[in-house]
JSON list of C-alpha atoms in Angstrom, two decimals:
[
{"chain": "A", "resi": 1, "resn": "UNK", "atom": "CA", "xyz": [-10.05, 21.19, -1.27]},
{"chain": "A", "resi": 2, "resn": "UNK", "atom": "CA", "xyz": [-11.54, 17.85, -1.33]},
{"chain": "A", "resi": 3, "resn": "UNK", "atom": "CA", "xyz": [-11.67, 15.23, 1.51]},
{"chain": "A", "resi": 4, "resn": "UNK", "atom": "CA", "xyz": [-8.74, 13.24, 0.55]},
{"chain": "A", "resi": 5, "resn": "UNK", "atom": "CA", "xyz": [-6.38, 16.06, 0.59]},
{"chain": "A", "resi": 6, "resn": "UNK", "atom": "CA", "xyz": [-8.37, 17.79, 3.74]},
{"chain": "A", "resi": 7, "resn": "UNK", "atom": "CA", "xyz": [-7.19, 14.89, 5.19]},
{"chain": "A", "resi": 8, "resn": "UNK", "atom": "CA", "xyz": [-3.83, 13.92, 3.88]},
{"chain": "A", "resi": 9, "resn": "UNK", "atom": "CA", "xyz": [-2.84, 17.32, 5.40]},
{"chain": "A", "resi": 10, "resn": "UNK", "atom": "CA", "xyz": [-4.22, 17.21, 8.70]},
{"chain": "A", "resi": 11, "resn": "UNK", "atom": "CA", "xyz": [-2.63, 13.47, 9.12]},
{"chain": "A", "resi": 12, "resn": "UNK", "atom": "CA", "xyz": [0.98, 14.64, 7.93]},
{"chain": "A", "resi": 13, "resn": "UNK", "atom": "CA", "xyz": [0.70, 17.51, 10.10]},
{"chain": "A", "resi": 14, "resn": "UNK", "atom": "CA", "xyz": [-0.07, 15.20, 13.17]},
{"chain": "A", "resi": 15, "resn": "UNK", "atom": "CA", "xyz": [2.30, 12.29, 12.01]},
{"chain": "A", "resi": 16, "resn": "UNK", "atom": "CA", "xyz": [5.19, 13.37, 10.76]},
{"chain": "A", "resi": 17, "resn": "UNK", "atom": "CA", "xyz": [7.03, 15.16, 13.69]},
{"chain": "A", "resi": 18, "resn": "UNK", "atom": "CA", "xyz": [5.06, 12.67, 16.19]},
{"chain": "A", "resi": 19, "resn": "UNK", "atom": "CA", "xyz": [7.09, 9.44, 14.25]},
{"chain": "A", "resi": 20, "resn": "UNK", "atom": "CA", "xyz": [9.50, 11.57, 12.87]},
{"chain": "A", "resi": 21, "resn": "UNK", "atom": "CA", "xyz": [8.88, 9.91, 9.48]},
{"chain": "A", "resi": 22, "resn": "UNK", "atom": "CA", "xyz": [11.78, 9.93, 7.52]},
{"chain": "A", "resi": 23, "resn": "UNK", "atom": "CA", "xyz": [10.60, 9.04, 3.44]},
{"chain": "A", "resi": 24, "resn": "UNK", "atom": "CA", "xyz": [13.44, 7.60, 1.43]},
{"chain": "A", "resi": 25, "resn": "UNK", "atom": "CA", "xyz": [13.30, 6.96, -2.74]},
{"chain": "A", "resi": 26, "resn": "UNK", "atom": "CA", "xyz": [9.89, 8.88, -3.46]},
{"chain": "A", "resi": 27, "resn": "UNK", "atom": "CA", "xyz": [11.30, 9.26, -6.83]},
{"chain": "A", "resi": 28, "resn": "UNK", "atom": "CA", "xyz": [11.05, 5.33, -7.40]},
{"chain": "A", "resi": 29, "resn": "UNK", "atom": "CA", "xyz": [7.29, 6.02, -7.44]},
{"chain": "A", "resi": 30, "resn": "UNK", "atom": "CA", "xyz": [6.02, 7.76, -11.29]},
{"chain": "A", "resi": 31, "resn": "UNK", "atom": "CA", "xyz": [4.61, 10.62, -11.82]},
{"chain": "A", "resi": 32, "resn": "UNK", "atom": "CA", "xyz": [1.92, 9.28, -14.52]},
{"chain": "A", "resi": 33, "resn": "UNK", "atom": "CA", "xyz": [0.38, 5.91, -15.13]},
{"chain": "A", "resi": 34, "resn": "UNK", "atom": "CA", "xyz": [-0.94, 3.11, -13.21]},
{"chain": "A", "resi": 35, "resn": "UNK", "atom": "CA", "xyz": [0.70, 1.92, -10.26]},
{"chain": "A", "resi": 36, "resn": "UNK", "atom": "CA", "xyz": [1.00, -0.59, -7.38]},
{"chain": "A", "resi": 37, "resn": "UNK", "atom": "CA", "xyz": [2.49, 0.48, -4.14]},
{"chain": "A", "resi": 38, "resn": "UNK", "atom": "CA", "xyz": [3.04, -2.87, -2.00]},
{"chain": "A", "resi": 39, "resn": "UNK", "atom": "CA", "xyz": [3.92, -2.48, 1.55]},
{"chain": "A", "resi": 40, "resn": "UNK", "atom": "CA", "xyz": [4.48, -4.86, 4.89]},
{"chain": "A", "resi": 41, "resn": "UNK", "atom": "CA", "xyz": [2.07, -4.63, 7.40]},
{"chain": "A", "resi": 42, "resn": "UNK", "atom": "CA", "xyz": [2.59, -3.77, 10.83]},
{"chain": "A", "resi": 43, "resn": "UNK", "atom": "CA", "xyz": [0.15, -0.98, 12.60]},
{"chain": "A", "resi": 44, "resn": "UNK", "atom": "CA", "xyz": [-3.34, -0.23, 11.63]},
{"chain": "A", "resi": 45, "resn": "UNK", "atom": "CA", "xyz": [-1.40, 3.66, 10.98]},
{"chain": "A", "resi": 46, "resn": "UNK", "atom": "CA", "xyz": [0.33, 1.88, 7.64]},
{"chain": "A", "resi": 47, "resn": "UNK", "atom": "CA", "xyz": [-2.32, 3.22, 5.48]},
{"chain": "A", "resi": 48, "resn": "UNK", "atom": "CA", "xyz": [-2.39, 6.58, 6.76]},
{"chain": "A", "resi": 49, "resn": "UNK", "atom": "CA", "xyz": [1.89, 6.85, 6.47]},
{"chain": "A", "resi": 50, "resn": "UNK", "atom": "CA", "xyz": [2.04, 5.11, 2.88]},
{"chain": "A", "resi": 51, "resn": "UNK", "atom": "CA", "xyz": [-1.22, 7.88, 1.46]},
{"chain": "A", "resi": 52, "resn": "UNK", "atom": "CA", "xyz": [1.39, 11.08, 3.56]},
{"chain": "A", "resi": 53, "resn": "UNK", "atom": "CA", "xyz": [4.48, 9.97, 2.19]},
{"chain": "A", "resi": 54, "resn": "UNK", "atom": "CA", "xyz": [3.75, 8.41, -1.70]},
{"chain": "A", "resi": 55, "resn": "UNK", "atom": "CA", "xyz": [3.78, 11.56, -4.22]},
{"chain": "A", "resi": 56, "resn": "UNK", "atom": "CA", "xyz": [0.65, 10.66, -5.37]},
{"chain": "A", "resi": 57, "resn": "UNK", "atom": "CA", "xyz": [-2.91, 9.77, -4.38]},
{"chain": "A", "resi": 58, "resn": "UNK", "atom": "CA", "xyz": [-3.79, 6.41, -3.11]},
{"chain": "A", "resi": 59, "resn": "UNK", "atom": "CA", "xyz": [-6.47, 3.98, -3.02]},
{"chain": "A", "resi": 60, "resn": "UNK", "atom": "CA", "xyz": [-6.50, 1.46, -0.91]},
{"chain": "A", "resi": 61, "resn": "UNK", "atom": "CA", "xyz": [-8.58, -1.41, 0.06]},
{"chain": "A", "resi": 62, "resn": "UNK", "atom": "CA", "xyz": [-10.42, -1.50, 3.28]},
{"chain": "A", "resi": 63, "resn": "UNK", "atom": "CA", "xyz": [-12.18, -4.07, 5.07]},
{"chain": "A", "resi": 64, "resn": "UNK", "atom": "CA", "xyz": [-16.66, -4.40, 4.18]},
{"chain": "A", "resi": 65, "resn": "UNK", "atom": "CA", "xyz": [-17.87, -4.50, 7.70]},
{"chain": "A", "resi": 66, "resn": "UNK", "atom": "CA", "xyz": [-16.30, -0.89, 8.40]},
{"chain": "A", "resi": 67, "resn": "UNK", "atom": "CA", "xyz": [-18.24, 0.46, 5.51]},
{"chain": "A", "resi": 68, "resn": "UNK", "atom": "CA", "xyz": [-21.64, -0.46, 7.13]},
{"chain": "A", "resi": 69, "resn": "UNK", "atom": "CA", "xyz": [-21.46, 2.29, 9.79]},
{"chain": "A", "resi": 70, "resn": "UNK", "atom": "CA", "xyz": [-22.66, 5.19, 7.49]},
{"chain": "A", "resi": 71, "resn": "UNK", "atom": "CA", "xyz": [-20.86, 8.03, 8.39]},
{"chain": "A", "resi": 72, "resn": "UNK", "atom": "CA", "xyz": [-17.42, 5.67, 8.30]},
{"chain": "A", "resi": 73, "resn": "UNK", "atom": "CA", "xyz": [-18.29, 4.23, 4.99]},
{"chain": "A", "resi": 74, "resn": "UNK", "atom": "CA", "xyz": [-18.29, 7.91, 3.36]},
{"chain": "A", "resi": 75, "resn": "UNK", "atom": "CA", "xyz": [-15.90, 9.40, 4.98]},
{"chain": "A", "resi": 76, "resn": "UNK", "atom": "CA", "xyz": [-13.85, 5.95, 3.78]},
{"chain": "A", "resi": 77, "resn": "UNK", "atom": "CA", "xyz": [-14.97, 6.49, 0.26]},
{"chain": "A", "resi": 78, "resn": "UNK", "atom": "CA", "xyz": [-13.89, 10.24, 0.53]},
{"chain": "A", "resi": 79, "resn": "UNK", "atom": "CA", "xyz": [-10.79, 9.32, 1.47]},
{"chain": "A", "resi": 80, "resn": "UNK", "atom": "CA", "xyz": [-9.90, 6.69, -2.00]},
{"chain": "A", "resi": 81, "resn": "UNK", "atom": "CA", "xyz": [-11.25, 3.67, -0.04]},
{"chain": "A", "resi": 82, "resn": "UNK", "atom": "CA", "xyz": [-13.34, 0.84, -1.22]},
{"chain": "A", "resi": 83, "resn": "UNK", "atom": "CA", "xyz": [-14.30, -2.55, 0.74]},
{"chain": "A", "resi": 84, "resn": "UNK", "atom": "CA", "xyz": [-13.20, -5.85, 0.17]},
{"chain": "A", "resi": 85, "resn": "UNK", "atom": "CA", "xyz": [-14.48, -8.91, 1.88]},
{"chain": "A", "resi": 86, "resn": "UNK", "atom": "CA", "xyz": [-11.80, -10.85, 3.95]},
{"chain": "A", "resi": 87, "resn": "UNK", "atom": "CA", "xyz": [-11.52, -14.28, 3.55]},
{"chain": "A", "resi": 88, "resn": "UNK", "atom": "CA", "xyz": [-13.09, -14.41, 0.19]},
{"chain": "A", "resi": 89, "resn": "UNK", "atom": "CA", "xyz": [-11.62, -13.98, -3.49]},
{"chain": "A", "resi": 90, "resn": "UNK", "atom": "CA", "xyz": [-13.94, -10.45, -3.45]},
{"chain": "A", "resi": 91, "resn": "UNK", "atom": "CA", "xyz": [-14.70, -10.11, -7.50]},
{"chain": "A", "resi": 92, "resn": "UNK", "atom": "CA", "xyz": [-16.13, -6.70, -7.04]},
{"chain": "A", "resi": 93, "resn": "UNK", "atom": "CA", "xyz": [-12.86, -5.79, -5.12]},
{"chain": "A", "resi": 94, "resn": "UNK", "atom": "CA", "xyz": [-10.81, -7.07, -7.87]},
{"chain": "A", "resi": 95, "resn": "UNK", "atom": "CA", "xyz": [-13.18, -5.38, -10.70]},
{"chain": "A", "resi": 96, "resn": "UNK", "atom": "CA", "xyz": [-12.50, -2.22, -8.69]},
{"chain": "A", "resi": 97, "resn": "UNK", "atom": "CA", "xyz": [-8.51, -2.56, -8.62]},
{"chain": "A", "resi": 98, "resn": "UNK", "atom": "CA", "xyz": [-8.22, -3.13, -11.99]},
{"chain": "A", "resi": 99, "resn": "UNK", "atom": "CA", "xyz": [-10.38, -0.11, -12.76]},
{"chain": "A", "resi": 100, "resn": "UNK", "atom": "CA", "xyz": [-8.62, 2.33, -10.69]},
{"chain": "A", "resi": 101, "resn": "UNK", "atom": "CA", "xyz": [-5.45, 0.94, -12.38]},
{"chain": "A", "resi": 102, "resn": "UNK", "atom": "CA", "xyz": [-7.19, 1.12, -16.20]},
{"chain": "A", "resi": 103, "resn": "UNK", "atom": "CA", "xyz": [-7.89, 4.79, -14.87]},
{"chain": "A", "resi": 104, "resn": "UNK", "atom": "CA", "xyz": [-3.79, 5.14, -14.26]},
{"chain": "A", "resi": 105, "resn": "UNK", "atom": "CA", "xyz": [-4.49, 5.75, -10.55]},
{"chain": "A", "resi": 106, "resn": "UNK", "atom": "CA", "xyz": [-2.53, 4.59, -8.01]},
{"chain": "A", "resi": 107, "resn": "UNK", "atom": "CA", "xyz": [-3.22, 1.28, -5.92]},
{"chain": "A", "resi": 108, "resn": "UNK", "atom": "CA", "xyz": [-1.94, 0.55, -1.82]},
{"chain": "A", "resi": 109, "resn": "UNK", "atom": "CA", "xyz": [-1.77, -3.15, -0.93]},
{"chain": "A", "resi": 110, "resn": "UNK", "atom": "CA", "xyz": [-0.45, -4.74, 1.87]},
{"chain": "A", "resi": 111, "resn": "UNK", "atom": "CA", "xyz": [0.11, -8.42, 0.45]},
{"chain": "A", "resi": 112, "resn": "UNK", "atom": "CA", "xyz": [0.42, -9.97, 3.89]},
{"chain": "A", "resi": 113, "resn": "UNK", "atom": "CA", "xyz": [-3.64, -9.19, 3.86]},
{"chain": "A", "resi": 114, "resn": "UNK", "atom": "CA", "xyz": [-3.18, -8.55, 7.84]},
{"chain": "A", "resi": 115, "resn": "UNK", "atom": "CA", "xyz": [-1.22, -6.73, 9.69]},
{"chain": "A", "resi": 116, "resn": "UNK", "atom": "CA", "xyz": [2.15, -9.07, 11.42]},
{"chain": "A", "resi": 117, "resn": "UNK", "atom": "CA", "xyz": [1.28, -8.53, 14.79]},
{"chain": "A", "resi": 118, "resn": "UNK", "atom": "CA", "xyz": [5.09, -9.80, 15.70]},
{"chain": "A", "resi": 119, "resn": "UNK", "atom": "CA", "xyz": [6.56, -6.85, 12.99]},
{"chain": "A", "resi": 120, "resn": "UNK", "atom": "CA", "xyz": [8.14, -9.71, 10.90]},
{"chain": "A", "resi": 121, "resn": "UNK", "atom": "CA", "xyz": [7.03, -10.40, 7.48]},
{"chain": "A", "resi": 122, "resn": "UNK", "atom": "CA", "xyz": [4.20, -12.87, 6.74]},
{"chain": "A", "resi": 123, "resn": "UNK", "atom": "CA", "xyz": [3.38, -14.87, 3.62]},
{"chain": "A", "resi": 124, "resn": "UNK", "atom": "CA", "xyz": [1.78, -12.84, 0.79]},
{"chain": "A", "resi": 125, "resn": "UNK", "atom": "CA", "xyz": [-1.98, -14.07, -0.29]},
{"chain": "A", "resi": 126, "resn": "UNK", "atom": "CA", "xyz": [-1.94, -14.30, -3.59]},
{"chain": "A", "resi": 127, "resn": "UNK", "atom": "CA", "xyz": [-4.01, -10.95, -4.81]},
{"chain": "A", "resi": 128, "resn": "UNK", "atom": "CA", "xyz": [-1.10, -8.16, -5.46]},
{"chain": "A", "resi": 129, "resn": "UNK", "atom": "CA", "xyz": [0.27, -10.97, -7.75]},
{"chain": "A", "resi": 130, "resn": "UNK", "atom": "CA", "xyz": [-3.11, -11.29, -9.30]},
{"chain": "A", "resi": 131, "resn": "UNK", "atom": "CA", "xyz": [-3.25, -7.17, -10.04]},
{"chain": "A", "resi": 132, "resn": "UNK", "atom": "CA", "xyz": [0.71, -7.18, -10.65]},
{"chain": "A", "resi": 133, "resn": "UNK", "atom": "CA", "xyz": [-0.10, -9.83, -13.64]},
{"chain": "A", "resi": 134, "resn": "UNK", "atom": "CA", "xyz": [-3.48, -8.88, -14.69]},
{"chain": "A", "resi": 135, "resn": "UNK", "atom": "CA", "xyz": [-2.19, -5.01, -15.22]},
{"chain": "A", "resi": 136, "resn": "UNK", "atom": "CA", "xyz": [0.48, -3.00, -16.89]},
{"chain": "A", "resi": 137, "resn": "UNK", "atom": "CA", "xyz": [1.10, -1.28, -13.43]},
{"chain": "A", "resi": 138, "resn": "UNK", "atom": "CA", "xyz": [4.58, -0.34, -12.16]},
{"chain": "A", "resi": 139, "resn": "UNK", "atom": "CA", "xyz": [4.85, -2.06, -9.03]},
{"chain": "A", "resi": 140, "resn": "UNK", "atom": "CA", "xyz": [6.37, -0.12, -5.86]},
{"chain": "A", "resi": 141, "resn": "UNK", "atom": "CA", "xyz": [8.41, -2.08, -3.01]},
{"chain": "A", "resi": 142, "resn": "UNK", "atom": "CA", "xyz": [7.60, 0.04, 0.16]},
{"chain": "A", "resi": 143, "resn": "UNK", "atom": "CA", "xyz": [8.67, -0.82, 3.40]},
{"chain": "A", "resi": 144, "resn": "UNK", "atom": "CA", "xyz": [7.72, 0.72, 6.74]},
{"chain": "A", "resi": 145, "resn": "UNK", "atom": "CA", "xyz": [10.23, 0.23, 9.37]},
{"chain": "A", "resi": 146, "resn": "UNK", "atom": "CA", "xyz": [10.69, 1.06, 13.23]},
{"chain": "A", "resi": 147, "resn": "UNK", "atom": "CA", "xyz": [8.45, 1.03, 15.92]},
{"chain": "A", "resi": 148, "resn": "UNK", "atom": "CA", "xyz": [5.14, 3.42, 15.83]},
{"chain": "A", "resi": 149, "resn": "UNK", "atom": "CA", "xyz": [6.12, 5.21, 18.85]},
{"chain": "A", "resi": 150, "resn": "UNK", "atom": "CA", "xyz": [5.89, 8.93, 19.54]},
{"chain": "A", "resi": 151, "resn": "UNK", "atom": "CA", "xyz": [9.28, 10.59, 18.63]},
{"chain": "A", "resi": 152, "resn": "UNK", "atom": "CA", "xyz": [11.16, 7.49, 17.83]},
{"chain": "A", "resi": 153, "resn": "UNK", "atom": "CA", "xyz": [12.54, 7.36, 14.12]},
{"chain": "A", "resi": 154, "resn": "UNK", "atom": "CA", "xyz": [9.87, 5.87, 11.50]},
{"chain": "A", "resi": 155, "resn": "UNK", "atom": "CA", "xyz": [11.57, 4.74, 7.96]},
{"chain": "A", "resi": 156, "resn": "UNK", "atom": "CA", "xyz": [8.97, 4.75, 4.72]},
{"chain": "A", "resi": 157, "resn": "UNK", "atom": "CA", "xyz": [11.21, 3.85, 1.78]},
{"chain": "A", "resi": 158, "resn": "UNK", "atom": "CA", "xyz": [10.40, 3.44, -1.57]},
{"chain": "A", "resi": 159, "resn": "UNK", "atom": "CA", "xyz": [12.26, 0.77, -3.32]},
{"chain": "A", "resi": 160, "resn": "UNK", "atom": "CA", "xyz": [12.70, 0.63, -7.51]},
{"chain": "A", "resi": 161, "resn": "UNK", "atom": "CA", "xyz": [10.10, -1.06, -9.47]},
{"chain": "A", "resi": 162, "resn": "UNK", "atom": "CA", "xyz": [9.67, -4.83, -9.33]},
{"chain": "A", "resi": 163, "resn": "UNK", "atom": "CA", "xyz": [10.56, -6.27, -13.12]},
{"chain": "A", "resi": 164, "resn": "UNK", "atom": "CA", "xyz": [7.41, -8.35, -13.48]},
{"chain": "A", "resi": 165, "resn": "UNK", "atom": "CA", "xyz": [8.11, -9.36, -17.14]},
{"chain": "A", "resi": 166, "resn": "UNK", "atom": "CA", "xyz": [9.61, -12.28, -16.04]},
{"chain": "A", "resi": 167, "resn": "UNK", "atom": "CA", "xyz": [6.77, -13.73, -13.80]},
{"chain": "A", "resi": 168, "resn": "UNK", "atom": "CA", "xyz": [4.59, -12.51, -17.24]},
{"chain": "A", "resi": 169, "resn": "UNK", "atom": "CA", "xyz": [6.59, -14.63, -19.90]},
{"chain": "A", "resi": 170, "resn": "UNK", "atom": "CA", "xyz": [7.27, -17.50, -17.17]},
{"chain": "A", "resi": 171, "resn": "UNK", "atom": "CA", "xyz": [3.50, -17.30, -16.74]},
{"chain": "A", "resi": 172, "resn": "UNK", "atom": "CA", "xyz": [3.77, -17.85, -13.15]},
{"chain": "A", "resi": 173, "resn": "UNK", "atom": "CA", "xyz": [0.54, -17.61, -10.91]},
{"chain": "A", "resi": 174, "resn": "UNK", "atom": "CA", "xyz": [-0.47, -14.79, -8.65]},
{"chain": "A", "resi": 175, "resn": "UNK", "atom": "CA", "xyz": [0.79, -16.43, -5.80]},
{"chain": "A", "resi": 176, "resn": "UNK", "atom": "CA", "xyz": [4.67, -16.79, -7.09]},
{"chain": "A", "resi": 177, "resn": "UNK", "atom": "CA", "xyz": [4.40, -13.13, -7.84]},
{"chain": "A", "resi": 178, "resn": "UNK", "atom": "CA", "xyz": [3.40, -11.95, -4.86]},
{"chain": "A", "resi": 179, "resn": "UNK", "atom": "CA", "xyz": [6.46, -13.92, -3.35]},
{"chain": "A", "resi": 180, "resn": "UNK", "atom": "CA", "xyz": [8.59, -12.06, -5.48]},
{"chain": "A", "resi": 181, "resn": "UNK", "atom": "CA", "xyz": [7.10, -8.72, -4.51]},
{"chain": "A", "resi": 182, "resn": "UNK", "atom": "CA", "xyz": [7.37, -9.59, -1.30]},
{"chain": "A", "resi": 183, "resn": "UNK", "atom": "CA", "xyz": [10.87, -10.90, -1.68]},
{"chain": "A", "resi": 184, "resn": "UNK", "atom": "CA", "xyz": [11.56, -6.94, -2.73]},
{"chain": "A", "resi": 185, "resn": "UNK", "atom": "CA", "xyz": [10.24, -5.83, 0.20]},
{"chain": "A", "resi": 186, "resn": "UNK", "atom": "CA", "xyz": [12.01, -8.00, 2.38]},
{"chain": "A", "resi": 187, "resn": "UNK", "atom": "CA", "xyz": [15.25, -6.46, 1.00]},
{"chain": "A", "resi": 188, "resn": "UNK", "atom": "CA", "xyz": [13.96, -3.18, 1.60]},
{"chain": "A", "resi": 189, "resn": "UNK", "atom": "CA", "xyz": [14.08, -4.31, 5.18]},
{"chain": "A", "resi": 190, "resn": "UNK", "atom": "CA", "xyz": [17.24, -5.55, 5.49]},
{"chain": "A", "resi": 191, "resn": "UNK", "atom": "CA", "xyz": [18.81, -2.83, 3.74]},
{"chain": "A", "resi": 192, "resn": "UNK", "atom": "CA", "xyz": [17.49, 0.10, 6.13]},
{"chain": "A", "resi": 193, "resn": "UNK", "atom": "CA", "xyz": [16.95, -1.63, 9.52]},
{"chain": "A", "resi": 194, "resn": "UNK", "atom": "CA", "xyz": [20.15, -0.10, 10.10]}
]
């Protein structure tokens, strides 16, 4: 077994009856070929509870400075992670996205870029509009909802793909995309708060 299922099945083990995760629409994400799973942002746990609850592996971008500890950074790289410098438009982050896509892997952003330390949405940065456009990926709506706290009902659903062929033909930049993605999400929200 290696490290990134090790470790996807001692974190679902621990999370999943302790936020009694509920997953809705897992059959939204494919089976094969490149994809892009977007999701809000609210608790340093999203990555952990998107890579438990998508069907398939995930990669996801983590932040430079925590790959400078050595045992962190490999353990990080075991586990489908690769850094990105905040702040910066990161080309060796980007190169790296758009391989793992050309490779039809699977992709975890958070467009916010941060995490909304009030639990509302924030405004996208531009870059899942800039792998959204610059790949053939499906794109994934995901949206975490409810409070992380022990034994209190945590929602991860899985919305139907994002039509980007219209921001494609429109040839709209990264940044309207991501609204749009985001816009998705948003809906996501509003739908399942309930």
């Amino acid at each position: 077994m290696n490290l990134y299922k090790f470790a996807r099945t001692i974190v679902a083990i621990i999370l999943f009856p302790l936020y009694r995760i509920k997953v809705i629409g897992k059959e939204n994400v494919p089976k094969q070929g490149p994809v892009i799973i977007c999701s809000n942002h609210i608790s340093n746990l999203d990555p952990p509870v998107v890579g438990i609850t998508s069907p398939r592996d995930i990669y996801f971008m983590a932040k430079g400075e925590l790959f400078e500890k050595p045992i962190l950074g490999k353990i990080l790289l075991g586990i489908h992670a690769f850094p990105v410098k905040r702040g910066l438009s990161d080309r060796n982050a980007l190169r790296k996205g758009l391989k793992i896509l050309d490779n039809q892997e699977t992709l975890g952003l958070f467009p916010e870029g941060t995490r909304s330390k009030s639990g509302e949405l924030g405004k996208p940065l531009a870059g899942a509009g800039f792998f959204a456009l610059r790949s053939q990926a499906v794109i994934i709506p995901c949206a975490i909802i409810g409070p992380y706290k022990p034994f209190k009902r945590l929602k991860v659903v899985y919305g139907s793909p994002v039509d980007m062929e219209h921001y494609r033909q429109s040839k709209a930049s990264a940044k309207e995309a991501a609204d749009g993605i985001m816009e998705e999400i948003s809906k996501l929200i509003e739908t399942h708060q309930k």
